[in-house]
Amino acid sequence: MKRALITGITGQDGSYLADLLLEKGYEVHGIIRRASTFNTSRIDHLYADPHINGVRLFLHYGDLADSVNLVKLLYELKPDEIYHLGAQSHVRVSFDIPEYTSDVTGVGTIRILEAIRETGIRSKFYQASSSEMFGKAQQIPQTETTPFWPRSPYGVAKVFAYWATVNYRESYGLIASNGILFNHESPRRGETFVTRKITRAVAAIKLGLQKELFLGNLDAKRDWGYAPEYVEGMWRIMQEGAGDDFVLATNETHTVREFVEAAFARADLDWKEYVKHDDRYERPAEVDLLIGDASKAKKVLDWEPKVRFLELVRIMVDADLELLSRTSAREQLGKLP
């Protein structure tokens, strides 16, 4: 039985990756931060049948700022594969907390790489790199050889983590890979990220729970895919015999405005009646256009996305309509005498 360690297991990607690895028969370990409230909602379903998953899923308290704990965990677990997904991953927020973002998202990667080197284990390592590294894109579409020009503290930290991974691969012979993932969304996406913010607002407006939606730049163009397919790509990268770097993307680009139009249309609403602009959601430096070329991943990994833009929007809007309908119904029942 293979053993995997996931940082960021309670996030969107981490939870889908845990689903996938458990289906493939792995023993899965995840690092979570100690908090006063539970933040495991995305993986709670994995404990529903302990005979299937519970005996193969283990959570450990830790922090990407604590290198001693990371070394101890690796000595104890000796994982076959390490998927490093944990980060301060909100781009707009990274402008407000740049030092924290740099420490966790950037230096946190060095801490794990050093822990692998220090313990001498032969774990394969996956670094969750980001299309935000391309920033002010120097080539259209972006590939594995496109120069980086990050436009946020988050992007800068991800560039640091990317090159740290390459450096440890070249310096110490680690089987370390970068997955340069373009935007990938799902019903498990955090509610402060623009796509989920939109679909949740559409559902709330449709159900009479919200009156308007405030957004920033509607003209930014992104390459949006479906998160479960992208974690499949992560796993395929880790099955390669040597470390390498891969772009995962759909090779399609759409504006935030197009996402808004499609989401409101799915609920038979006119977006212009509800969407308002708010400068607070504008970035100090915008990334105008991201579109990725995943030809290498298709050739080497036999990976390509199947869920396209409109289907992705449909999946997310329908999921939020169902979720808020259930929540609203429970609240109404709670008010009955």
mmCIF file of C-alpha atoms in Angstrom:
data_model
loop_
_atom_site.group_PDB
_atom_site.id
_atom_site.type_symbol
_atom_site.label_atom_id
_atom_site.label_comp_id
_atom_site.label_asym_id
_atom_site.label_seq_id
_atom_site.Cartn_x
_atom_site.Cartn_y
_atom_site.Cartn_z
ATOM 1 C CA MET A 1 0.000 0.000 0.000
ATOM 2 C CA LYS A 2 1.443 3.345 -1.042
ATOM 3 C CA ARG A 3 1.530 6.095 1.566
ATOM 4 C CA ALA A 4 0.908 9.744 0.645
ATOM 5 C CA LEU A 5 1.245 12.936 2.677
ATOM 6 C CA ILE A 6 -0.839 15.966 1.673
ATOM 7 C CA THR A 7 -0.346 19.512 2.933
ATOM 8 C CA GLY A 8 -3.487 21.580 2.504
ATOM 9 C CA ILE A 9 -5.678 18.476 2.689
ATOM 10 C CA THR A 10 -8.686 20.463 3.937
ATOM 11 C CA GLY A 11 -8.674 22.752 0.888
ATOM 12 C CA GLN A 12 -10.421 22.245 -2.446
ATOM 13 C CA ASP A 13 -7.552 20.401 -4.141
ATOM 14 C CA GLY A 14 -6.456 18.531 -1.043
ATOM 15 C CA SER A 15 -9.920 17.087 -0.453
ATOM 16 C CA TYR A 16 -10.344 15.938 -4.063
ATOM 17 C CA LEU A 17 -6.829 14.483 -4.018
ATOM 18 C CA ALA A 18 -7.617 12.566 -0.818
ATOM 19 C CA ASP A 19 -10.742 11.177 -2.537
ATOM 20 C CA LEU A 20 -8.669 10.056 -5.520
ATOM 21 C CA LEU A 21 -5.804 8.492 -3.568
ATOM 22 C CA LEU A 22 -8.131 6.583 -1.261
ATOM 23 C CA GLU A 23 -9.948 5.231 -4.325
ATOM 24 C CA LYS A 24 -6.575 4.049 -5.613
ATOM 25 C CA GLY A 25 -5.839 2.197 -2.384
ATOM 26 C CA TYR A 26 -3.379 4.618 -0.777
ATOM 27 C CA GLU A 27 -2.898 5.231 2.913
ATOM 28 C CA VAL A 28 -3.411 8.992 3.125
ATOM 29 C CA HIS A 29 -1.979 11.370 5.717
ATOM 30 C CA GLY A 30 -2.810 15.054 5.874
ATOM 31 C CA ILE A 31 -1.351 18.011 7.737
ATOM 32 C CA ILE A 32 -3.861 20.394 9.295
ATOM 33 C CA ARG A 33 -3.365 23.503 11.404
ATOM 34 C CA ARG A 34 -4.594 23.505 14.993
ATOM 35 C CA ALA A 35 -7.566 25.853 15.311
ATOM 36 C CA SER A 36 -10.318 26.529 17.843
ATOM 37 C CA THR A 37 -12.957 25.416 15.332
ATOM 38 C CA PHE A 38 -13.072 22.448 12.971
ATOM 39 C CA ASN A 39 -12.161 23.231 9.361
ATOM 40 C CA THR A 40 -12.418 19.728 7.926
ATOM 41 C CA SER A 41 -15.808 20.049 6.203
ATOM 42 C CA ARG A 42 -14.410 19.174 2.761
ATOM 43 C CA ILE A 43 -13.101 15.808 3.966
ATOM 44 C CA ASP A 44 -15.697 14.900 6.602
ATOM 45 C CA HIS A 45 -17.453 12.627 4.085
ATOM 46 C CA LEU A 46 -14.371 10.406 4.012
ATOM 47 C CA TYR A 47 -15.134 9.296 7.575
ATOM 48 C CA ALA A 48 -18.730 8.332 6.744
ATOM 49 C CA ASP A 49 -17.754 4.689 6.202
ATOM 50 C CA PRO A 50 -14.689 3.928 8.344
ATOM 51 C CA HIS A 51 -14.415 0.450 6.853
ATOM 52 C CA ILE A 52 -13.699 1.993 3.441
ATOM 53 C CA ASN A 53 -11.684 5.141 4.166
ATOM 54 C CA GLY A 54 -11.432 5.835 7.877
ATOM 55 C CA VAL A 55 -8.741 3.262 8.550
ATOM 56 C CA ARG A 56 -6.590 4.683 5.746
ATOM 57 C CA LEU A 57 -6.975 8.427 6.389
ATOM 58 C CA PHE A 58 -4.959 10.084 9.135
ATOM 59 C CA LEU A 59 -4.687 13.770 10.066
ATOM 60 C CA HIS A 60 -1.712 15.333 11.842
ATOM 61 C CA TYR A 61 -1.402 18.760 13.395
ATOM 62 C CA GLY A 62 1.372 20.814 11.840
ATOM 63 C CA ASP A 63 2.267 24.101 10.232
ATOM 64 C CA LEU A 64 4.350 25.087 7.225
ATOM 65 C CA ALA A 65 6.139 27.572 9.486
ATOM 66 C CA ASP A 66 7.332 24.758 11.797
ATOM 67 C CA SER A 67 10.272 22.953 10.205
ATOM 68 C CA VAL A 68 10.992 20.790 13.269
ATOM 69 C CA ASN A 69 7.490 19.310 13.132
ATOM 70 C CA LEU A 70 7.842 18.648 9.391
ATOM 71 C CA VAL A 71 11.098 16.726 9.920
ATOM 72 C CA LYS A 72 9.533 14.669 12.719
ATOM 73 C CA LEU A 73 6.528 13.818 10.563
ATOM 74 C CA LEU A 74 8.668 12.669 7.647
ATOM 75 C CA TYR A 75 10.868 10.547 9.904
ATOM 76 C CA GLU A 76 7.710 8.939 11.317
ATOM 77 C CA LEU A 77 5.656 8.481 8.143
ATOM 78 C CA LYS A 78 8.273 7.945 5.413
ATOM 79 C CA PRO A 79 5.662 8.691 2.698
ATOM 80 C CA ASP A 80 6.123 7.447 -0.842
ATOM 81 C CA GLU A 81 4.608 10.657 -2.224
ATOM 82 C CA ILE A 82 4.326 14.173 -0.793
ATOM 83 C CA TYR A 83 1.777 16.517 -2.338
ATOM 84 C CA HIS A 84 2.495 20.073 -1.216
ATOM 85 C CA LEU A 85 -0.756 21.978 -1.729
ATOM 86 C CA GLY A 86 -0.822 24.072 1.451
ATOM 87 C CA ALA A 87 -0.452 27.835 1.053
ATOM 88 C CA GLN A 88 -1.968 31.244 1.652
ATOM 89 C CA SER A 89 -3.638 30.940 -1.715
ATOM 90 C CA HIS A 90 -5.823 34.025 -2.113
ATOM 91 C CA VAL A 91 -4.177 36.403 -4.582
ATOM 92 C CA ARG A 92 -5.989 39.582 -3.548
ATOM 93 C CA VAL A 93 -5.395 38.882 0.154
ATOM 94 C CA SER A 94 -1.667 38.420 -0.531
ATOM 95 C CA PHE A 95 -1.414 42.189 -1.114
ATOM 96 C CA ASP A 96 -2.735 42.736 2.422
ATOM 97 C CA ILE A 97 -0.497 40.149 4.118
ATOM 98 C CA PRO A 98 2.570 39.889 1.862
ATOM 99 C CA GLU A 99 5.028 38.804 4.555
ATOM 100 C CA TYR A 100 2.828 35.968 5.794
ATOM 101 C CA THR A 101 2.094 34.894 2.222
ATOM 102 C CA SER A 102 5.802 34.834 1.398
ATOM 103 C CA ASP A 103 6.657 32.813 4.496
ATOM 104 C CA VAL A 104 3.946 30.169 4.150
ATOM 105 C CA THR A 105 3.591 29.941 0.366
ATOM 106 C CA GLY A 106 7.252 30.462 -0.514
ATOM 107 C CA VAL A 107 9.546 29.542 2.366
ATOM 108 C CA GLY A 108 7.155 26.801 3.505
ATOM 109 C CA THR A 109 8.148 24.882 0.381
ATOM 110 C CA ILE A 110 11.847 25.142 1.269
ATOM 111 C CA ARG A 111 11.057 23.778 4.730
ATOM 112 C CA ILE A 112 9.484 20.634 3.274
ATOM 113 C CA LEU A 113 12.265 20.159 0.711
ATOM 114 C CA GLU A 114 14.854 20.541 3.479
ATOM 115 C CA ALA A 115 12.947 18.038 5.623
ATOM 116 C CA ILE A 116 13.082 15.509 2.755
ATOM 117 C CA ARG A 117 16.822 16.123 2.345
ATOM 118 C CA GLU A 118 17.469 16.022 6.099
ATOM 119 C CA THR A 119 15.624 12.747 6.668
ATOM 120 C CA GLY A 120 17.161 11.089 3.606
ATOM 121 C CA ILE A 121 13.844 9.538 2.573
ATOM 122 C CA ARG A 122 13.175 9.002 -1.138
ATOM 123 C CA SER A 123 9.697 10.500 -1.268
ATOM 124 C CA LYS A 124 8.486 11.878 -4.561
ATOM 125 C CA PHE A 125 7.584 15.549 -4.118
ATOM 126 C CA TYR A 126 4.872 17.554 -5.873
ATOM 127 C CA GLN A 127 4.840 21.343 -5.687
ATOM 128 C CA ALA A 128 1.543 23.088 -6.457
ATOM 129 C CA SER A 129 2.768 25.850 -8.737
ATOM 130 C CA SER A 130 0.404 28.404 -10.246
ATOM 131 C CA SER A 131 -0.416 30.217 -13.468
ATOM 132 C CA GLU A 132 -0.189 33.407 -11.392
ATOM 133 C CA MET A 133 3.579 33.057 -11.799
ATOM 134 C CA PHE A 134 3.156 34.140 -15.434
ATOM 135 C CA GLY A 135 1.401 37.334 -14.350
ATOM 136 C CA LYS A 136 2.129 39.872 -17.051
ATOM 137 C CA ALA A 137 2.203 37.100 -19.609
ATOM 138 C CA GLN A 138 5.184 37.206 -21.973
ATOM 139 C CA GLN A 139 3.759 34.577 -24.334
ATOM 140 C CA ILE A 140 0.297 33.441 -25.430
ATOM 141 C CA PRO A 141 -0.532 30.718 -24.605
ATOM 142 C CA GLN A 142 1.741 30.048 -21.637
ATOM 143 C CA THR A 143 3.847 26.863 -21.589
ATOM 144 C CA GLU A 144 6.483 25.295 -19.330
ATOM 145 C CA THR A 145 9.135 27.556 -20.926
ATOM 146 C CA THR A 146 7.261 30.885 -20.722
ATOM 147 C CA PRO A 147 9.184 33.431 -18.584
ATOM 148 C CA PHE A 148 7.591 34.342 -15.241
ATOM 149 C CA TRP A 149 6.451 37.886 -14.447
ATOM 150 C CA PRO A 150 4.400 37.644 -11.222
ATOM 151 C CA ARG A 151 2.057 40.514 -10.371
ATOM 152 C CA SER A 152 1.238 39.804 -6.714
ATOM 153 C CA PRO A 153 3.001 38.722 -3.524
ATOM 154 C CA TYR A 154 1.298 35.358 -4.011
ATOM 155 C CA GLY A 155 2.733 35.036 -7.511
ATOM 156 C CA VAL A 156 6.192 36.039 -6.295
ATOM 157 C CA ALA A 157 6.039 33.433 -3.511
ATOM 158 C CA LYS A 158 4.962 30.751 -5.979
ATOM 159 C CA VAL A 159 7.903 31.607 -8.265
ATOM 160 C CA PHE A 160 10.213 31.168 -5.272
ATOM 161 C CA ALA A 161 8.640 27.783 -4.493
ATOM 162 C CA TYR A 162 8.855 26.711 -8.135
ATOM 163 C CA TRP A 163 12.573 27.443 -8.431
ATOM 164 C CA ALA A 164 13.262 25.947 -5.003
ATOM 165 C CA THR A 165 11.731 22.693 -6.264
ATOM 166 C CA VAL A 166 13.835 22.780 -9.427
ATOM 167 C CA ASN A 167 16.939 23.609 -7.402
ATOM 168 C CA TYR A 168 16.521 20.704 -4.978
ATOM 169 C CA ARG A 169 15.861 18.378 -7.909
ATOM 170 C CA GLU A 170 19.072 19.466 -9.615
ATOM 171 C CA SER A 171 21.219 19.854 -6.488
ATOM 172 C CA TYR A 172 20.221 16.803 -4.456
ATOM 173 C CA GLY A 173 18.626 14.460 -6.980
ATOM 174 C CA LEU A 174 15.166 14.661 -5.409
ATOM 175 C CA ILE A 175 12.271 13.363 -7.492
ATOM 176 C CA ALA A 176 10.576 16.748 -7.312
ATOM 177 C CA SER A 177 7.997 18.091 -9.764
ATOM 178 C CA ASN A 178 6.049 21.285 -10.371
ATOM 179 C CA GLY A 179 2.469 21.226 -11.566
ATOM 180 C CA ILE A 180 1.792 24.664 -13.054
ATOM 181 C CA LEU A 181 -1.966 24.617 -12.685
ATOM 182 C CA PHE A 182 -4.180 27.231 -14.239
ATOM 183 C CA ASN A 183 -7.389 28.219 -12.455
ATOM 184 C CA HIS A 184 -9.453 25.195 -11.498
ATOM 185 C CA GLU A 185 -12.788 25.437 -9.738
ATOM 186 C CA SER A 186 -15.534 23.293 -8.206
ATOM 187 C CA PRO A 187 -18.365 23.381 -5.676
ATOM 188 C CA ARG A 188 -15.661 22.964 -3.003
ATOM 189 C CA ARG A 189 -13.933 26.213 -3.998
ATOM 190 C CA GLY A 190 -13.575 28.712 -1.138
ATOM 191 C CA GLU A 191 -16.384 31.255 -1.016
ATOM 192 C CA THR A 192 -14.049 34.255 -1.248
ATOM 193 C CA PHE A 193 -12.641 33.162 -4.632
ATOM 194 C CA VAL A 194 -14.357 34.972 -7.481
ATOM 195 C CA THR A 195 -15.955 31.968 -9.222
ATOM 196 C CA ARG A 196 -17.518 30.553 -6.043
ATOM 197 C CA LYS A 197 -18.414 34.034 -4.860
ATOM 198 C CA ILE A 198 -20.378 34.440 -8.097
ATOM 199 C CA THR A 199 -22.145 31.064 -8.087
ATOM 200 C CA ARG A 200 -23.052 31.301 -4.417
ATOM 201 C CA ALA A 201 -24.451 34.800 -4.959
ATOM 202 C CA VAL A 202 -26.483 33.587 -7.946
ATOM 203 C CA ALA A 203 -28.037 30.884 -5.776
ATOM 204 C CA ALA A 204 -28.691 33.290 -2.909
ATOM 205 C CA ILE A 205 -30.291 35.876 -5.212
ATOM 206 C CA LYS A 206 -32.431 33.218 -6.887
ATOM 207 C CA LEU A 207 -33.695 32.069 -3.469
ATOM 208 C CA GLY A 208 -34.313 35.608 -2.240
ATOM 209 C CA LEU A 209 -31.499 35.503 0.314
ATOM 210 C CA GLN A 210 -29.327 38.208 -1.291
ATOM 211 C CA LYS A 211 -30.040 41.324 -3.355
ATOM 212 C CA GLU A 212 -26.759 42.202 -5.117
ATOM 213 C CA LEU A 213 -23.200 41.099 -5.820
ATOM 214 C CA PHE A 214 -20.130 43.326 -5.627
ATOM 215 C CA LEU A 215 -17.138 42.461 -7.850
ATOM 216 C CA GLY A 216 -13.893 44.019 -9.055
ATOM 217 C CA ASN A 217 -12.402 43.747 -12.533
ATOM 218 C CA LEU A 218 -14.806 41.980 -14.902
ATOM 219 C CA ASP A 219 -12.404 42.117 -17.853
ATOM 220 C CA ALA A 220 -9.670 39.849 -16.433
ATOM 221 C CA LYS A 221 -9.305 36.706 -18.564
ATOM 222 C CA ARG A 222 -8.675 33.308 -17.021
ATOM 223 C CA ASP A 223 -8.255 29.688 -18.084
ATOM 224 C CA TRP A 224 -10.788 27.827 -15.915
ATOM 225 C CA GLY A 225 -10.891 24.055 -15.488
ATOM 226 C CA TYR A 226 -12.544 21.513 -13.166
ATOM 227 C CA ALA A 227 -10.617 20.739 -9.977
ATOM 228 C CA PRO A 228 -11.199 16.933 -9.788
ATOM 229 C CA GLU A 229 -9.595 16.552 -13.224
ATOM 230 C CA TYR A 230 -6.593 18.613 -12.147
ATOM 231 C CA VAL A 231 -5.848 16.499 -9.076
ATOM 232 C CA GLU A 232 -5.876 13.486 -11.413
ATOM 233 C CA GLY A 233 -3.153 15.370 -13.305
ATOM 234 C CA MET A 234 -1.184 15.835 -10.087
ATOM 235 C CA TRP A 235 -1.269 12.095 -9.448
ATOM 236 C CA ARG A 236 -0.156 11.340 -13.005
ATOM 237 C CA ILE A 237 2.794 13.727 -12.622
ATOM 238 C CA MET A 238 3.864 11.800 -9.520
ATOM 239 C CA GLN A 239 3.816 8.470 -11.343
ATOM 240 C CA GLU A 240 6.676 9.620 -13.581
ATOM 241 C CA GLY A 241 10.034 8.090 -12.775
ATOM 242 C CA ALA A 242 11.868 11.415 -12.549
ATOM 243 C CA GLY A 243 10.922 14.932 -11.512
ATOM 244 C CA ASP A 244 9.609 17.267 -14.211
ATOM 245 C CA ASP A 245 7.386 20.331 -14.692
ATOM 246 C CA PHE A 246 3.968 20.367 -16.371
ATOM 247 C CA VAL A 247 1.325 22.940 -17.275
ATOM 248 C CA LEU A 248 -2.252 21.780 -16.642
ATOM 249 C CA ALA A 249 -4.814 23.974 -18.426
ATOM 250 C CA THR A 250 -7.776 23.961 -20.833
ATOM 251 C CA ASN A 251 -6.238 26.232 -23.498
ATOM 252 C CA GLU A 252 -9.406 28.374 -23.351
ATOM 253 C CA THR A 253 -9.717 31.826 -21.828
ATOM 254 C CA HIS A 254 -12.842 33.614 -20.616
ATOM 255 C CA THR A 255 -13.449 36.904 -18.837
ATOM 256 C CA VAL A 256 -14.915 37.219 -15.368
ATOM 257 C CA ARG A 257 -17.836 38.939 -17.108
ATOM 258 C CA GLU A 258 -18.451 35.798 -19.189
ATOM 259 C CA PHE A 259 -18.471 33.712 -16.010
ATOM 260 C CA VAL A 260 -20.987 36.122 -14.460
ATOM 261 C CA GLU A 261 -23.216 36.048 -17.550
ATOM 262 C CA ALA A 262 -23.216 32.249 -17.738
ATOM 263 C CA ALA A 263 -23.827 31.801 -14.001
ATOM 264 C CA PHE A 264 -26.784 34.190 -13.831
ATOM 265 C CA ALA A 265 -28.207 32.793 -17.074
ATOM 266 C CA ARG A 266 -28.152 29.301 -15.549
ATOM 267 C CA ALA A 267 -30.580 30.606 -12.905
ATOM 268 C CA ASP A 268 -32.661 32.573 -15.454
ATOM 269 C CA LEU A 269 -31.481 35.917 -14.051
ATOM 270 C CA ASP A 270 -30.200 39.074 -15.749
ATOM 271 C CA TRP A 271 -26.790 39.724 -14.209
ATOM 272 C CA LYS A 272 -26.911 43.464 -14.985
ATOM 273 C CA GLU A 273 -29.710 43.894 -12.457
ATOM 274 C CA TYR A 274 -27.631 42.556 -9.584
ATOM 275 C CA VAL A 275 -23.886 43.002 -10.175
ATOM 276 C CA LYS A 276 -22.204 46.160 -8.853
ATOM 277 C CA HIS A 277 -18.573 47.287 -9.020
ATOM 278 C CA ASP A 278 -16.468 47.781 -5.887
ATOM 279 C CA ASP A 279 -12.907 49.140 -6.024
ATOM 280 C CA ARG A 280 -11.968 47.119 -2.937
ATOM 281 C CA TYR A 281 -11.893 43.979 -5.055
ATOM 282 C CA GLU A 282 -9.468 45.418 -7.609
ATOM 283 C CA ARG A 283 -5.853 44.225 -7.400
ATOM 284 C CA PRO A 284 -3.072 46.856 -7.218
ATOM 285 C CA ALA A 285 -1.488 45.059 -10.212
ATOM 286 C CA GLU A 286 -3.823 43.012 -12.384
ATOM 287 C CA VAL A 287 -3.113 39.840 -14.335
ATOM 288 C CA ASP A 288 -4.994 40.541 -17.559
ATOM 289 C CA LEU A 289 -4.767 37.321 -19.566
ATOM 290 C CA LEU A 290 -3.990 33.715 -18.654
ATOM 291 C CA ILE A 291 -4.332 30.824 -21.089
ATOM 292 C CA GLY A 292 -2.294 27.634 -20.810
ATOM 293 C CA ASP A 293 -0.981 25.119 -23.300
ATOM 294 C CA ALA A 294 -1.044 21.622 -21.759
ATOM 295 C CA SER A 295 0.400 19.844 -24.815
ATOM 296 C CA LYS A 296 3.263 18.386 -22.807
ATOM 297 C CA ALA A 297 0.892 16.926 -20.219
ATOM 298 C CA LYS A 298 -1.215 15.367 -22.958
ATOM 299 C CA LYS A 299 1.826 13.849 -24.656
ATOM 300 C CA VAL A 300 3.692 12.601 -21.577
ATOM 301 C CA LEU A 301 0.892 12.010 -19.047
ATOM 302 C CA ASP A 302 -2.018 11.324 -21.395
ATOM 303 C CA TRP A 303 -3.894 14.039 -19.484
ATOM 304 C CA GLU A 304 -6.372 16.513 -20.906
ATOM 305 C CA PRO A 305 -9.409 18.276 -19.440
ATOM 306 C CA LYS A 306 -12.898 17.114 -20.352
ATOM 307 C CA VAL A 307 -15.126 19.542 -18.417
ATOM 308 C CA ARG A 308 -15.304 22.812 -20.336
ATOM 309 C CA PHE A 309 -16.279 26.321 -19.314
ATOM 310 C CA LEU A 310 -20.087 26.254 -19.554
ATOM 311 C CA GLU A 311 -20.323 22.815 -17.959
ATOM 312 C CA LEU A 312 -18.109 23.994 -15.104
ATOM 313 C CA VAL A 313 -20.359 26.991 -14.488
ATOM 314 C CA ARG A 314 -23.423 24.731 -14.576
ATOM 315 C CA ILE A 315 -21.909 22.297 -12.065
ATOM 316 C CA MET A 316 -21.082 25.096 -9.625
ATOM 317 C CA VAL A 317 -24.368 27.002 -9.893
ATOM 318 C CA ASP A 318 -26.470 23.834 -9.539
ATOM 319 C CA ALA A 319 -24.434 22.732 -6.502
ATOM 320 C CA ASP A 320 -24.869 26.090 -4.767
ATOM 321 C CA LEU A 321 -28.605 26.189 -5.535
ATOM 322 C CA GLU A 322 -28.960 22.750 -3.947
ATOM 323 C CA LEU A 323 -26.775 23.662 -0.976
ATOM 324 C CA LEU A 324 -28.561 26.917 -0.182
ATOM 325 C CA SER A 325 -31.976 25.329 -0.741
ATOM 326 C CA ARG A 326 -31.154 22.669 1.871
ATOM 327 C CA THR A 327 -29.718 25.240 4.259
ATOM 328 C CA SER A 328 -32.732 27.528 3.885
ATOM 329 C CA ALA A 329 -35.125 24.627 4.409
ATOM 330 C CA ARG A 330 -33.323 23.585 7.612
ATOM 331 C CA GLU A 331 -33.447 27.159 8.906
ATOM 332 C CA GLN A 332 -37.170 27.394 8.222
ATOM 333 C CA LEU A 333 -37.772 24.085 10.009
ATOM 334 C CA GLY A 334 -35.801 25.389 12.963
ATOM 335 C CA LYS A 335 -38.213 28.324 13.305
ATOM 336 C CA LEU A 336 -41.285 26.096 13.576
ATOM 337 C CA PRO A 337 -42.827 25.836 17.073
#
